[in-house]
């Protein structure tokens, strides 16, 4: 139904005379002069009745259409908030009609319609009354022009207004997939981390009920749900995870983990329906592995242990998980090595999803119980071998060291074994990346390469000097860069190790050796990145020695 002024009706037809139109004309003729009354109660009631009448009419006389529009627009500046709320109800209907007929009007009418809508959007942003802002939020037309202004009310100062956005406006908006990816992520982050508990609950309900229904295609074209809901749809859940971009939002402190925690908490039907067969683990994607990781985290975070049976039933044991992890680590390493011959964009595209899969599997491994000796040995050998891989990304290196620390145990003997293994990996990584014997000294002086003083190579003997003279400046620059990368990688491994030990520094010979041979030379380096990371490691050593 459209609220049409008389000019939209052809002249020969004339405005239809009906009892409704006669009653509306009489009401407007009586109430419009009262909009200027000095009594706030009179202004309030007059504005309320006019707005209610406008929302009930299909068409409106052109004369009264313009008078109503001007009168309600003036009441939007009324000093009483209750009057402005009623004016917003009526003007929301008029603005919606103007927006729907914008393409059919001439330029002057378009400017007039845009002027009304701009005034309402300004009030939506700046009106001091939360009731007025909330009234405009729920009554303004949903168009591409108004949508950004409506969605930014997710950061409104008033909790009830924020809750109205998540509980009323967004469900009425239709399929959430029409929103941009960044806006979906922002709405989830703002809502789930809101200080008001009711806003957090409304956001969680929106995510686990309406958004999953949009992905499953449950609702018809008019947005109505069927009388009998279909069973849980795991493919729809995977699509929902894809729509919120889990590769970026599923990292630590990302919003995807919080969203899935609320999802599992409010959808026990999906909790029971999900199955992780061997075929699932053989064909992991970023969405499916994140699904398994989020379920594992949710079940283990429940302190009463009521979901332990679900973990035992659905997730693989340590040995089997170790084989799956080894398979995807090998795939990742192959992609990383192959990416050196491909372009930057292509390399990043090929490896970023595989890195995410390995990270999520390592997050699952962090929560396992390593009392099973067979599984512990499998995981121990896998992590030890993986840590010595020079191409391993920093985030995966950090997670590998954390899991290895759990596997070795938290007692003094386990900590010494852990430090020894990590330092062996540091030496192996250095020798593997360096590849050829360095012209800066003996191969045995691996850790001392952190000094990064290429000029010292002229003091190492006539043979080395002859080799250096035969090399071009480009080769020298490449070797210097490679040496910096060697030491940055070694220092990162050492930093991750120091963050996972708690014993006294002097009681662990491995830590003392690392301090003298790796950290101290790094602090003395002329290269700022090496010096910075060396200082981080030195600070961690000081904490262990206090």
C-alpha angles and dihedrals in degrees: 000000000000129000100227128188116223093257089069089065118080117257095237092052096049126195111309111248111221135154088254093054092046092050092047092049091050092049093049093047089054100039104039094071089050091062088081095051119133091225111088092209091056092048090048095051094043092050091045095052093044092050091047091049092049091053091051098050127090094199137012135205111258093234094054092037092067094040092051091047094051093043095050091044089057090049089058085073093049115131091228114081093208090059092049090051092057092045089053090055092057098040091050088063093047092047091049091053091048092050093050093050098038094113093051098053130083124253096268092052090047091054090048092050092047090049092055093047092048091052091052092047089050090053090047090057102037112023108121093217117085090204091059093048091048092049091052091045092058098039107040115101117263103239133142088256096053099035097084090051092049095047093050087066084082083085095047118138092234117079094208090055092051090048091050089056093055099037102038115011101044095047088050091049093075128222109019091210089080088070118088119259093247092050092051090052092047094049092051093045095046093045101043092045096044118132091230113082092209090057090050091051092048091050093049090049091050092051099045097039115025101029094046089049090053090053092046092049093230098145124075126233091280093052097252122143121228119253092247117042117224121241120274113294113213092186089058090051091052090050090050089055090049090051091057092046101239093192089071102023095040096067122104111299088013120137097238093076092052091046093051091047089058090044095055091043093055101034110057088161090067090043090060097038100053115099129188106201124173090263088059092057093043092060106036122171128184090262097046095046090048089051090056093044094049091049091049092050093047095050094046095047092062103099096203091063094229092140098049090101090056091054092049091047101044108029124068123247122259097266094051092044088051091057092048090048092049091051095053093043089055090050090050094050091049090052092047092051092045091049091068088074095044131072121275096252093046092047093051092047092051097048108032095077092043090051090052092051092052091046092053092048089052090050088055090048090055090065099048127109110240097196088110102092096201093053092042092055092047092051092043094055092043094051093044091053093043094051091059091058108110096204093058112126117242097247092051090046089055093050093046090054092048092051091044089054090055092048093051093050134238099264123102094261092049091049093052090049090049093051092047093052093048093050090049087054090050091055092045093048091051094049092045096050094042088054099175128048110280120242089217096074147310119331088237090066093072099142094047090066086085087084088076092200103148092176091067089071091081089068096057100085142290094280093056091044092055091051091049093050091053093054124090124235089252090059091049091051092048092050092048091051092048090050091053091051090049093056095041089055093047093047091050091054090048091048092052090049093051090051090059103047127081106179127105115283096227092051092061114068091194092060092048091051091049092049094053099039103035115014101043094048089048092054089052093049121122090221113092098213092051092045091050094051091043089056090052090053091045090053091051090050090052091053090054092048100048 
